[in-house]
Coordinates of C-alpha atoms and ligand atoms in Angstrom, one line a residue:
M1 CA 82.1 32.0 -1.5
I2 CA 81.4 33.6 -5.0
Y3 CA 84.6 35.1 -6.2
V4 CA 88.2 36.1 -5.2
E5 CA 90.3 38.9 -6.8
N6 CA 93.9 38.6 -6.9
V7 CA 96.1 41.5 -7.2
W8 CA 98.4 41.0 -10.1
Y9 CA 99.7 44.6 -11.0
F10 CA 102.8 44.1 -9.1
C11 CA 103.9 41.2 -11.2
I12 CA 103.2 43.2 -14.5
F13 CA 105.4 46.0 -13.1
I14 CA 108.3 43.4 -12.2
N15 CA 107.9 42.0 -15.7
R16 CA 108.7 45.4 -17.4
T17 CA 111.7 46.4 -15.2
I18 CA 113.7 43.1 -14.8
M19 CA 114.5 42.0 -18.1
V20 CA 118.3 41.6 -17.8
K21 CA 118.8 38.1 -16.0
K22 CA 115.9 35.9 -17.0
Y23 CA 116.6 33.3 -14.5
L24 CA 116.9 35.9 -11.9
Y25 CA 113.4 37.2 -13.0
N26 CA 111.9 33.9 -13.0
A27 CA 113.0 33.1 -9.5
C28 CA 111.8 36.5 -8.3
L29 CA 108.5 36.0 -10.0
L30 CA 108.1 32.6 -8.5
I31 CA 108.7 34.1 -5.0
V32 CA 106.5 37.0 -5.6
L33 CA 103.6 34.8 -7.0
T34 CA 103.9 32.5 -3.9
F35 CA 103.8 35.6 -1.7
L36 CA 100.9 37.0 -3.5
L37 CA 99.0 33.7 -3.4
V38 CA 99.7 32.9 0.1
S39 CA 99.4 36.2 1.8
C40 CA 98.4 39.0 -0.4
G41 CA 95.1 41.0 -0.3
E42 CA 92.1 39.1 -1.8
K43 CA 88.6 40.1 -1.6
V44 CA 86.0 37.6 -0.8
V45 CA 82.1 37.7 -1.0
V46 CA 80.4 35.2 1.5
D47 CA 77.3 34.0 -0.2
H48 CA 75.7 32.0 2.7
Y49 CA 76.3 31.1 6.4
S50 CA 76.7 27.5 7.7
I51 CA 76.5 28.1 11.5
I52 CA 76.7 24.9 13.8
P53 CA 75.0 24.7 16.2
E54 CA 72.0 26.0 14.3
P55 CA 71.0 29.3 15.9
V56 CA 67.4 29.9 17.4
M57 CA 66.5 32.5 14.7
Q58 CA 68.6 33.6 11.7
T59 CA 67.1 35.8 8.8
M60 CA 69.0 37.3 5.9
G61 CA 68.6 41.2 5.4
E62 CA 69.1 43.4 2.4
G63 CA 72.7 44.6 1.5
S64 CA 75.9 43.6 3.0
F65 CA 79.0 44.9 5.1
T66 CA 82.5 44.7 4.0
L67 CA 85.0 43.9 6.7
S68 CA 88.4 45.5 5.8
S69 CA 91.5 46.7 7.6
S70 CA 89.7 50.2 8.0
T71 CA 86.9 48.6 10.1
T72 CA 87.0 49.6 13.7
C73 CA 86.0 48.0 17.0
Y74 CA 83.9 49.4 19.7
A75 CA 83.9 47.5 22.9
G76 CA 81.6 49.9 24.5
N77 CA 80.4 49.2 28.0
V78 CA 82.5 45.7 28.0
G79 CA 86.0 47.7 27.9
Q80 CA 88.8 46.8 25.9
N81 CA 90.7 45.1 28.7
D82 CA 87.8 42.7 29.2
P83 CA 89.1 39.1 28.6
S84 CA 86.4 38.4 25.9
I85 CA 87.5 41.5 24.0
K86 CA 91.1 40.7 24.4
Y87 CA 90.4 37.2 23.0
I88 CA 88.3 38.6 20.2
S89 CA 91.2 41.0 19.3
R90 CA 93.7 38.3 19.2
V91 CA 91.7 36.1 16.9
L92 CA 91.1 39.0 14.6
R93 CA 94.8 39.9 14.7
Q94 CA 95.7 36.5 13.6
W95 CA 93.7 37.1 10.4
H96 CA 95.5 40.4 9.8
F97 CA 92.3 42.5 10.9
N98 CA 93.5 44.6 13.6
P99 CA 90.6 46.9 14.3
V100 CA 91.4 50.2 16.0
L101 CA 89.3 50.5 19.3
V102 CA 87.1 53.5 19.1
G103 CA 85.2 55.3 21.9
K104 CA 81.8 55.3 20.3
P105 CA 79.8 53.2 17.8
E106 CA 80.6 54.4 14.2
S107 CA 80.0 53.1 10.8
N108 CA 82.1 50.3 9.5
C109 CA 82.6 49.1 12.9
L110 CA 82.5 45.7 14.8
Q111 CA 80.6 46.4 18.1
F112 CA 80.5 44.0 21.0
I113 CA 78.1 45.2 23.5
I114 CA 76.6 44.0 26.8
N115 CA 72.9 44.8 26.9
E116 CA 72.0 47.7 29.1
E117 CA 68.6 46.0 29.9
Y118 CA 68.8 42.2 30.6
D119 CA 67.0 40.3 27.8
Q120 CA 65.3 37.4 29.5
E121 CA 64.9 35.4 26.4
L122 CA 68.7 35.4 25.8
G123 CA 69.6 34.5 29.3
E124 CA 73.3 34.2 30.4
E125 CA 74.7 32.4 27.3
G126 CA 72.5 33.9 24.6
Y127 CA 73.5 36.6 22.2
T128 CA 72.4 38.4 19.0
V129 CA 74.5 39.2 15.9
K130 CA 73.4 41.9 13.5
V131 CA 75.2 42.5 10.3
D132 CA 74.1 45.5 8.1
K133 CA 75.9 47.9 5.9
D134 CA 77.3 49.7 8.8
G135 CA 79.0 46.8 10.6
V136 CA 78.4 44.0 13.0
V137 CA 76.7 44.3 16.2
V138 CA 77.3 41.4 18.6
A139 CA 75.2 41.8 21.9
A140 CA 74.6 39.8 24.9
N141 CA 73.6 40.0 28.5
S142 CA 77.0 38.9 29.6
E143 CA 80.6 38.3 28.5
R144 CA 79.9 34.6 28.0
G145 CA 77.0 35.5 25.6
L146 CA 79.5 37.8 23.8
F147 CA 82.0 35.1 23.4
Y148 CA 79.3 32.8 21.8
G149 CA 78.3 35.6 19.6
F150 CA 81.8 36.0 18.5
Q151 CA 82.0 32.2 17.9
T152 CA 79.1 32.5 15.5
F153 CA 80.8 35.7 13.8
V154 CA 83.8 33.5 13.1
Q155 CA 81.8 30.9 11.4
M156 CA 80.4 33.8 9.1
L157 CA 83.8 34.5 7.9
P158 CA 85.3 32.4 4.9
E159 CA 86.2 28.9 5.7
D160 CA 89.8 29.4 4.6
I161 CA 90.4 32.4 6.7
N162 CA 93.3 30.8 8.4
D163 CA 95.1 30.2 5.2
V164 CA 94.2 33.2 2.9
R165 CA 95.1 36.8 3.9
Y166 CA 91.8 38.5 2.8
N167 CA 91.7 42.3 2.8
K168 CA 88.1 42.6 2.3
I169 CA 85.3 40.3 3.4
V170 CA 81.9 41.0 2.2
L171 CA 79.3 39.6 4.7
P172 CA 75.7 39.6 3.6
A173 CA 73.2 41.3 6.1
C174 CA 71.6 39.3 8.6
N175 CA 70.0 39.2 12.1
I176 CA 70.6 36.2 14.5
K177 CA 69.3 35.5 17.9
D178 CA 70.4 32.7 19.8
Y179 CA 70.6 30.7 22.9
P180 CA 71.2 27.2 24.1
R181 CA 68.7 24.5 24.8
F182 CA 70.9 22.9 27.5
Q183 CA 73.2 24.2 30.2
W184 CA 75.5 21.1 30.2
R185 CA 77.1 20.6 26.8
G186 CA 79.9 18.4 27.6
S187 CA 82.9 16.8 26.0
H188 CA 85.0 14.2 27.8
L189 CA 88.5 13.1 27.2
D190 CA 90.1 9.8 28.5
V191 CA 93.8 10.9 29.0
S192 CA 94.5 7.7 31.1
R193 CA 94.3 5.0 28.2
H194 CA 96.6 7.4 26.3
F195 CA 98.1 10.5 27.6
F196 CA 97.7 13.8 25.7
G197 CA 100.0 16.7 26.3
V198 CA 99.1 20.3 27.3
S199 CA 98.9 21.6 23.7
Q200 CA 96.7 18.8 22.7
V201 CA 94.4 19.4 25.3
K202 CA 94.2 23.0 24.4
K203 CA 93.3 22.3 20.9
H204 CA 90.5 20.1 22.2
L205 CA 89.2 23.1 24.3
D206 CA 89.4 25.4 21.2
L207 CA 87.3 22.8 19.3
M208 CA 84.8 22.9 22.2
A209 CA 84.7 26.6 22.2
A210 CA 84.1 26.8 18.4
Y211 CA 81.1 24.6 18.9
K212 CA 79.7 26.2 22.1
L213 CA 80.5 23.3 24.3
N214 CA 81.1 24.3 27.9
K215 CA 82.0 21.4 30.1
F216 CA 85.2 19.6 29.8
H217 CA 85.2 16.3 31.6
W218 CA 88.8 15.2 32.2
H219 CA 89.1 11.5 32.9
L220 CA 92.5 11.7 34.8
T221 CA 92.9 8.3 36.5
D222 CA 92.2 4.8 35.4
D223 CA 93.9 1.4 35.2
H224 CA 96.2 2.6 32.4
G225 CA 97.8 5.5 34.1
W226 CA 97.3 8.4 36.8
R227 CA 97.7 11.6 35.1
I228 CA 97.7 14.4 37.8
E229 CA 100.4 15.5 40.2
I230 CA 99.7 14.5 43.7
S231 CA 102.4 15.9 46.0
K232 CA 101.6 13.8 49.0
Y233 CA 101.7 10.5 46.9
P234 CA 104.6 10.8 44.6
Q235 CA 104.6 7.2 43.7
L236 CA 101.3 7.9 41.7
N237 CA 103.3 9.9 39.4
D238 CA 106.8 8.2 39.5
V239 CA 105.0 4.7 39.2
G240 CA 101.4 5.0 38.3
S241 CA 101.8 7.6 35.3
W242 CA 104.1 5.2 33.2
R243 CA 103.8 1.9 31.5
V244 CA 105.8 0.1 29.0
D245 CA 105.5 1.4 25.3
R246 CA 103.2 -0.7 23.0
D247 CA 101.8 2.1 21.0
N248 CA 103.2 0.5 17.8
Q249 CA 101.2 -2.6 18.4
P250 CA 97.4 -3.1 18.2
W251 CA 95.6 -2.5 21.4
G252 CA 94.9 -6.2 22.6
E253 CA 97.7 -7.7 20.8
A254 CA 100.6 -6.2 22.8
D255 CA 103.5 -8.3 23.9
P256 CA 103.9 -8.8 27.4
A257 CA 106.2 -6.5 29.5
G258 CA 109.6 -7.6 29.8
E259 CA 111.3 -7.8 33.2
D260 CA 112.9 -4.5 34.1
E261 CA 111.6 -3.2 30.7
P262 CA 111.7 0.7 31.0
R263 CA 108.4 2.4 31.4
T264 CA 108.6 5.0 28.8
N265 CA 104.9 5.7 27.8
G266 CA 102.8 8.0 29.7
G267 CA 103.0 11.2 31.6
Y268 CA 101.1 13.3 34.0
Y269 CA 100.1 17.0 34.3
T270 CA 101.9 19.0 36.9
K271 CA 99.9 21.3 39.1
E272 CA 101.1 24.2 36.8
E273 CA 100.1 22.6 33.8
I274 CA 96.5 21.8 35.2
A275 CA 96.4 25.6 36.2
E276 CA 97.3 26.5 32.8
I277 CA 94.7 24.4 31.2
V278 CA 92.0 25.5 33.6
A279 CA 92.8 29.1 33.1
Y280 CA 92.7 28.5 29.0
A281 CA 89.4 26.7 29.4
A282 CA 88.1 29.7 31.6
E283 CA 89.0 32.0 28.8
R284 CA 86.8 30.0 26.4
Y285 CA 84.0 29.8 29.1
I286 CA 84.5 26.1 29.7
D287 CA 84.2 24.5 33.0
V288 CA 86.7 21.6 33.8
I289 CA 85.7 18.7 35.7
P290 CA 88.3 16.3 36.9
E291 CA 87.4 12.7 37.1
I292 CA 89.1 10.6 39.9
E293 CA 88.0 7.0 39.6
I294 CA 86.7 5.5 43.0
P295 CA 86.7 2.6 43.8
G296 CA 87.6 0.7 40.7
H297 CA 89.6 1.3 37.5
C298 CA 92.5 1.8 39.9
C299 CA 95.6 -0.5 38.8
A300 CA 97.7 2.6 38.5
V301 CA 97.0 3.4 42.2
L302 CA 97.4 -0.1 43.3
E303 CA 100.9 -0.5 41.5
S304 CA 101.9 2.7 43.2
Y305 CA 100.5 1.9 46.6
P306 CA 99.8 -2.0 46.8
E307 CA 98.8 -1.5 50.5
L308 CA 95.5 0.2 49.3
A309 CA 94.2 -3.2 47.8
C310 CA 92.0 -5.7 49.9
A311 CA 93.6 -7.6 52.7
N312 CA 94.1 -11.0 51.0
D313 CA 94.4 -9.8 47.6
D314 CA 97.7 -11.1 46.3
T315 CA 97.5 -9.8 42.8
T316 CA 100.5 -7.9 41.5
Y317 CA 99.0 -4.9 40.1
T318 CA 100.7 -3.1 37.1
V319 CA 99.8 0.0 35.1
Q320 CA 97.8 -1.6 32.2
F321 CA 98.9 -1.2 28.4
G322 CA 96.0 -3.2 26.9
P323 CA 92.5 -4.4 27.5
Y324 CA 91.9 -4.9 31.2
W325 CA 88.5 -6.8 31.6
P326 CA 86.7 -7.5 33.9
P327 CA 88.4 -4.7 35.8
R328 CA 89.0 -6.4 39.3
A329 CA 91.3 -3.9 40.8
I330 CA 89.4 -2.2 43.6
L331 CA 90.4 0.1 46.5
C332 CA 89.7 -1.7 49.8
A333 CA 86.5 -0.3 51.3
G334 CA 87.5 -1.6 54.8
N335 CA 90.8 0.1 55.1
D336 CA 90.8 3.5 56.7
S337 CA 94.0 4.4 55.0
V338 CA 92.1 4.2 51.7
M339 CA 89.5 6.9 52.8
T340 CA 92.5 9.0 54.1
F341 CA 94.2 8.6 50.7
L342 CA 91.2 9.6 48.9
K343 CA 90.5 12.6 51.0
D344 CA 94.3 13.7 50.8
V345 CA 93.7 13.3 47.0
M346 CA 90.8 15.5 47.1
D347 CA 92.6 18.0 49.2
E348 CA 95.1 18.6 46.4
I349 CA 92.4 18.2 43.4
I350 CA 89.9 20.7 44.9
P351 CA 92.1 24.0 44.9
L352 CA 93.1 23.3 41.2
F353 CA 89.6 23.2 39.8
P354 CA 87.3 26.2 40.5
Y355 CA 84.1 24.6 39.2
N356 CA 81.9 23.2 41.7
Y357 CA 81.9 19.6 40.4
I358 CA 84.3 16.7 41.0
H359 CA 83.7 13.4 39.1
I360 CA 84.1 10.3 41.3
G361 CA 83.8 7.8 38.7
G362 CA 82.0 4.7 40.3
D363 CA 81.6 2.6 37.1
E364 CA 82.4 -0.9 36.6
A365 CA 83.8 -1.8 39.9
V366 CA 83.9 -5.6 40.3
K367 CA 83.5 -6.3 43.9
D368 CA 84.8 -9.8 44.0
N369 CA 87.9 -8.8 46.1
W370 CA 85.7 -7.0 48.7
K371 CA 83.8 -10.3 49.1
R372 CA 86.9 -12.1 50.0
C373 CA 88.4 -9.3 52.3
P374 CA 88.1 -9.6 56.0
R375 CA 88.3 -5.8 56.3
C376 CA 85.7 -5.1 53.9
K377 CA 83.4 -7.8 55.6
Q378 CA 84.0 -6.1 58.9
R379 CA 83.0 -2.7 57.4
M380 CA 79.8 -4.4 55.8
K381 CA 79.0 -5.8 59.3
S382 CA 79.5 -2.7 61.3
L383 CA 77.4 -0.7 58.9
R384 CA 74.7 -3.5 58.7
F385 CA 74.9 -3.7 55.0
T386 CA 73.5 -6.6 53.1
D387 CA 75.0 -6.1 49.7
Y388 CA 78.3 -4.9 48.4
E389 CA 76.8 -2.2 46.3
Q390 CA 75.8 -0.4 49.6
L391 CA 79.5 -0.5 50.5
Q392 CA 80.4 1.2 47.3
S393 CA 77.7 3.7 48.0
W394 CA 79.0 4.3 51.3
M395 CA 82.4 5.0 50.4
I396 CA 81.1 7.5 47.7
V397 CA 78.8 9.2 50.1
E398 CA 81.8 9.6 52.6
I399 CA 83.9 11.2 49.8
E400 CA 80.7 13.2 48.8
K401 CA 80.4 14.6 52.2
Y402 CA 84.0 15.5 52.4
V403 CA 84.2 17.4 49.1
K404 CA 80.9 19.0 49.9
R405 CA 82.4 20.6 53.1
Q406 CA 84.7 22.3 50.6
G407 CA 82.0 23.6 48.4
K408 CA 81.9 20.8 45.8
N409 CA 79.2 18.6 44.5
I410 CA 80.0 15.0 43.0
I411 CA 79.0 13.5 39.7
G412 CA 79.3 9.8 39.1
W413 CA 78.6 7.1 36.4
D414 CA 75.2 5.6 36.6
E415 CA 76.2 2.7 38.9
I416 CA 76.2 5.1 41.8
L417 CA 72.5 4.5 41.8
E418 CA 73.1 0.8 42.7
G419 CA 73.7 1.0 46.3
G420 CA 71.6 4.2 47.0
V421 CA 72.8 7.7 46.2
S422 CA 72.5 10.9 48.0
P423 CA 69.9 13.4 46.5
E424 CA 72.6 16.0 45.6
A425 CA 74.8 13.7 43.6
T426 CA 74.6 14.3 39.7
V427 CA 74.3 11.0 37.7
M428 CA 76.1 10.6 34.3
S429 CA 73.8 8.1 32.5
W430 CA 75.9 6.0 30.2
Q431 CA 74.5 2.6 30.1
G432 CA 71.5 3.9 28.1
T433 CA 69.2 6.6 29.4
Q434 CA 67.3 4.5 31.8
G435 CA 69.7 5.3 34.9
G436 CA 69.2 9.0 34.0
I437 CA 65.3 8.5 34.0
V438 CA 65.5 6.8 37.3
A439 CA 67.7 9.4 38.8
A440 CA 65.6 12.3 37.5
R441 CA 62.5 10.8 39.0
R442 CA 64.4 10.5 42.3
G443 CA 65.3 14.2 42.1
N444 CA 69.0 13.9 41.1
D445 CA 70.4 16.0 38.4
V446 CA 71.3 14.1 35.4
I447 CA 73.7 14.3 32.4
M448 CA 72.8 12.0 29.4
T449 CA 75.7 10.2 27.6
P450 CA 74.3 6.9 26.6
T451 CA 76.9 4.8 24.6
S452 CA 74.7 4.2 21.6
Y453 CA 74.6 8.0 20.7
C454 CA 77.5 9.6 22.7
Y455 CA 80.6 7.4 22.6
L456 CA 82.6 8.9 19.8
N457 CA 85.4 6.2 20.5
F458 CA 82.9 3.8 18.7
Y459 CA 83.3 3.4 14.9
Q460 CA 81.7 6.1 12.9
A461 CA 81.7 4.0 9.7
N462 CA 82.2 0.6 8.3
P463 CA 85.0 -0.8 10.3
E464 CA 86.4 -2.4 7.1
F465 CA 87.5 1.1 5.9
Q466 CA 88.3 2.6 9.2
P467 CA 91.2 2.6 11.6
P468 CA 90.7 0.3 14.6
A469 CA 88.0 1.5 17.2
M470 CA 86.1 -0.3 19.9
P471 CA 85.0 -3.8 18.5
N472 CA 81.4 -4.1 17.5
S473 CA 80.4 -0.7 17.8
L474 CA 78.9 2.0 15.5
V475 CA 77.8 5.4 16.1
T476 CA 77.4 7.3 12.9
L477 CA 77.1 11.0 12.4
D478 CA 73.3 10.7 11.8
K479 CA 72.9 8.6 14.9
V480 CA 74.6 11.3 17.0
Y481 CA 72.3 13.8 15.3
K482 CA 69.1 11.8 16.3
F483 CA 70.2 11.9 19.9
D484 CA 67.8 13.7 22.2
P485 CA 68.9 14.0 26.0
M486 CA 65.6 14.9 27.1
P487 CA 63.4 11.7 28.0
H488 CA 59.8 12.7 27.0
Q489 CA 58.4 10.2 29.5
L490 CA 59.4 12.6 32.4
T491 CA 57.2 15.2 33.8
P492 CA 58.2 18.9 33.3
S493 CA 59.4 19.1 36.9
Q494 CA 61.5 15.8 36.4
Q495 CA 62.8 17.1 33.1
K496 CA 64.4 20.1 34.8
H497 CA 66.8 17.6 36.4
I498 CA 68.2 16.8 32.9
L499 CA 71.1 19.2 32.7
G500 CA 72.2 18.2 29.2
G501 CA 74.3 15.8 27.5
Q502 CA 77.9 14.9 26.7
A503 CA 80.1 13.2 24.0
N504 CA 82.8 10.9 25.4
L505 CA 86.0 9.9 24.0
W506 CA 87.7 6.8 25.4
T507 CA 91.2 6.4 24.1
E508 CA 92.0 2.7 24.2
Y509 CA 92.3 2.7 20.5
I510 CA 93.4 6.3 20.2
N511 CA 97.0 6.9 20.8
N512 CA 97.6 10.3 19.1
A513 CA 96.0 13.7 18.8
E514 CA 95.2 13.3 15.0
M515 CA 93.4 10.1 15.7
A516 CA 91.2 11.7 18.5
E517 CA 90.3 14.6 16.1
Y518 CA 89.5 12.0 13.5
M519 CA 87.0 10.2 15.8
L520 CA 85.6 13.6 17.3
L521 CA 85.0 15.2 13.9
P522 CA 82.5 15.7 12.4
R523 CA 80.5 13.9 15.2
L524 CA 81.2 16.7 17.9
C525 CA 79.5 19.1 15.4
A526 CA 76.4 16.9 15.7
M527 CA 76.5 16.9 19.3
S528 CA 76.9 20.5 19.5
E529 CA 73.7 20.9 17.5
V530 CA 71.7 18.4 19.7
L531 CA 72.7 20.2 22.9
W532 CA 72.7 23.7 21.9
S533 CA 69.8 24.0 19.2
Q534 CA 66.1 23.8 19.6
P535 CA 64.7 20.4 18.7
A536 CA 62.3 22.1 16.2
L537 CA 65.2 23.4 14.3
K538 CA 67.1 20.2 13.8
N539 CA 67.2 19.3 10.2
W540 CA 69.5 16.5 8.8
E541 CA 69.7 17.7 5.2
R542 CA 70.6 21.2 6.3
F543 CA 73.0 19.8 8.9
R544 CA 74.8 17.5 6.4
A545 CA 75.2 20.4 4.1
K546 CA 76.7 22.5 6.8
V547 CA 79.0 19.8 7.8
G548 CA 80.5 20.0 4.3
H549 CA 81.6 23.5 4.8
H550 CA 82.7 22.8 8.4
R551 CA 85.1 20.0 7.1
I552 CA 86.8 22.7 5.1
R553 CA 87.0 25.1 8.0
L554 CA 88.3 22.3 10.3
V555 CA 90.9 21.1 8.0
A556 CA 92.1 24.8 7.3
N557 CA 92.3 25.0 11.1
D558 CA 94.6 22.0 11.1
Y559 CA 92.0 19.4 12.5
K560 CA 91.8 15.9 11.2
V561 CA 88.2 15.1 10.2
G562 CA 86.7 11.6 9.8
T563 CA 85.6 10.7 6.4
G564 CA 82.1 9.7 7.5
S565 CA 79.9 6.9 6.9
F566 CA 79.2 5.8 3.3
R567 CA 76.5 3.3 4.3
P568 CA 73.2 4.2 2.5
W569 CA 70.0 4.0 4.4
A570 CA 66.6 3.5 2.8
S571 CA 63.1 4.7 3.3
F572 CA 60.1 2.8 1.9
E573 CA 56.7 4.2 0.5
K574 CA 53.9 1.8 0.0
Q575 CA 52.5 2.4 -3.5
E576 CA 48.8 1.8 -4.5
D577 CA 49.9 -1.4 -6.4
G578 CA 51.4 -2.9 -3.3
K579 CA 55.0 -2.2 -4.4
L580 CA 57.5 -0.4 -2.4
L581 CA 59.0 3.2 -3.5
V582 CA 62.7 2.9 -2.3
T583 CA 64.4 6.1 -1.6
L584 CA 68.2 5.8 -0.7
D585 CA 70.0 8.3 1.3
W586 CA 73.4 8.7 2.9
E587 CA 75.7 10.8 5.1
V588 CA 78.4 12.2 2.8
E589 CA 77.4 14.5 0.1
G590 CA 79.1 13.4 -3.1
T591 CA 78.7 9.7 -2.5
Q592 CA 77.7 7.7 -5.6
I593 CA 75.6 4.6 -4.6
Y594 CA 75.1 1.7 -7.0
Y595 CA 72.6 -1.0 -6.3
H596 CA 71.0 -4.2 -7.5
T597 CA 67.7 -6.0 -6.6
G598 CA 68.8 -9.5 -7.0
D599 CA 70.1 -9.8 -10.5
G600 CA 73.7 -9.1 -9.5
H601 CA 73.8 -6.2 -12.0
F602 CA 74.7 -3.0 -10.2
I603 CA 73.3 0.4 -11.6
Q604 CA 73.9 3.9 -10.3
Y605 CA 71.1 5.2 -8.0
R606 CA 69.9 8.4 -9.3
E607 CA 66.1 8.6 -8.0
P608 CA 63.6 6.5 -6.1
F609 CA 62.8 3.2 -7.7
E610 CA 60.0 0.5 -7.1
V611 CA 60.5 -3.0 -5.7
E612 CA 58.3 -5.8 -4.8
K613 CA 57.9 -6.2 -1.0
G614 CA 60.5 -8.6 0.4
T615 CA 63.3 -7.7 -2.2
T616 CA 66.8 -7.6 -1.0
I617 CA 68.6 -4.4 -2.2
T618 CA 72.4 -4.7 -2.3
T619 CA 74.3 -1.3 -2.6
L620 CA 78.1 -0.4 -3.2
S621 CA 79.1 3.0 -2.2
F622 CA 82.0 5.2 -3.9
Y623 CA 83.5 8.5 -3.2
H624 CA 85.8 10.2 -5.6
G625 CA 86.0 6.9 -7.5
M626 CA 87.1 4.7 -4.4
M627 CA 84.9 2.1 -3.0
K628 CA 83.9 3.1 0.5
E629 CA 81.2 0.5 1.4
K630 CA 80.9 -2.9 -0.1
A631 CA 77.7 -5.2 -0.6
Y632 CA 75.5 -3.7 2.0
E633 CA 72.1 -5.2 2.0
I634 CA 68.8 -3.5 2.7
H635 CA 65.5 -5.2 3.3
E636 CA 62.0 -4.2 4.0
Ligands
ACM701 C1 82.1 3.9 31.1 O1 82.0 4.0 30.0 N1 82.8 2.9 31.9 C2 81.7 5.0 31.9
ZN702 ZN1 88.9 -4.7 51.3

């Protein structure tokens, strides 16, 4: 932003007329000044745009457009009652722009137009935005495209638009054309390890919409709580959704549960709440994929209905409130009532979720109980299976067939490949990308979400300076940014099976919404650019600078944003004399790096420097005078 004009004249007027009671005058002035600063008309000139994800094409033009209270809105062939236009009007009203809807395009107008002729290049999700002296035209082939065009337009407005009441916003002329690289741009949220309420989930969906993410993977069941109302099995909610409260103790160091200790931690979504969230997501063009874990990660089920465990499993299962490893709880594959239970659950899940995928889990199921269970052994025998992975596969395929009859496809974690998988199942590759590669070669659709790039519950920076997260983990912002979901060893026809990728947020260490946001941001911005933008347009320097602006925007929108990684990284360039020219770089702009090369005397890094090969470089990082990274060693 270049400048802001405040309106002071009113204050001067007051100064001349209210002279009698000075204290009263002072009090009035304070109130008026506060009012003016918080809410009164200001003009702002936007000097550049920082759009995440990076659009396919963005060119700046001549001149500018001034958005003001006299700007009108033309919803043309979309119609003012269209949900996208209603959404757009609501957002603009929130910022005190309440454009009058006009019947035809005119100057000083925001236009939202569905293309008369389908633009093949834009496809279903693409859009164009044109800003010139007459106004802004957002155009797309579909309402979904218009919605994304509007999200881009929002990012063109000042970062503090939520806090400051601008009456004039000067937008430089530009032309944007944009469409996504991948159709699956996912964000996962585990609400079992910790429960997040309806408003928190909605805030997560808002974030997704702002960054053009379109698949919300909702991890609803696990060892630590069952989170969705199931009428036929009320114990799932009366028992399985609740556990003793240990949120004030570190995960993994919680006191054991007392006998008869009240279960006060947890919750579940009623069917009405699920419907509310699904509708909220749909308004933002986000599809919701519920995950119901089969056959493992089921302590909450087995405490609710112990008879669904294996025949001679005498474990007393309880909803977990700390680490549960190895996850031995497993539904009995030899018990017909388990299959009935799962089908009944699916019967209640399916009508709640209009999108055509149900995630059935399938990960990390330890099969020890099956190996000891006479019913599971009997099932193995009758199906002539030779290993227990086949038994898991059988169970999943049975459920797959059942949900398919109701028009749904399944997604499973990559373990579903182990005992054989049906060709129609979609595989979520989390243990690296190899599972996804194998699946794509077999003709299965794939969503890439390898831990090393996509697990946003991993530390984002030096654990010493971070709130607790998954031990021994690190996924920095630049690591996420380097992710490419497309394996280049696949043939073009195999590559068509890579639907896209996803960021996952497991919540063992995340027990409140602020912490969830802190872990998601700014890394979700990187994931958005990975999944939407063309690879040739990825540019770390530009992205890092944009993140600086988005931090301000996100904080103004009441999101908590992670402070980032202050660990420097080095590149080495061999010189003619055999020495190495060292360039240091880092994630967060404004970081000061000090270094020494063996003598213990730290100097501030200002420009590339030469060292002998084999030198150890020790760095210290500061940000706003605070140490953020200690004694980090770099070698070549
Ligand atoms: C997983 O992280 N267990 C899918
Ligand atoms: Zn069994």
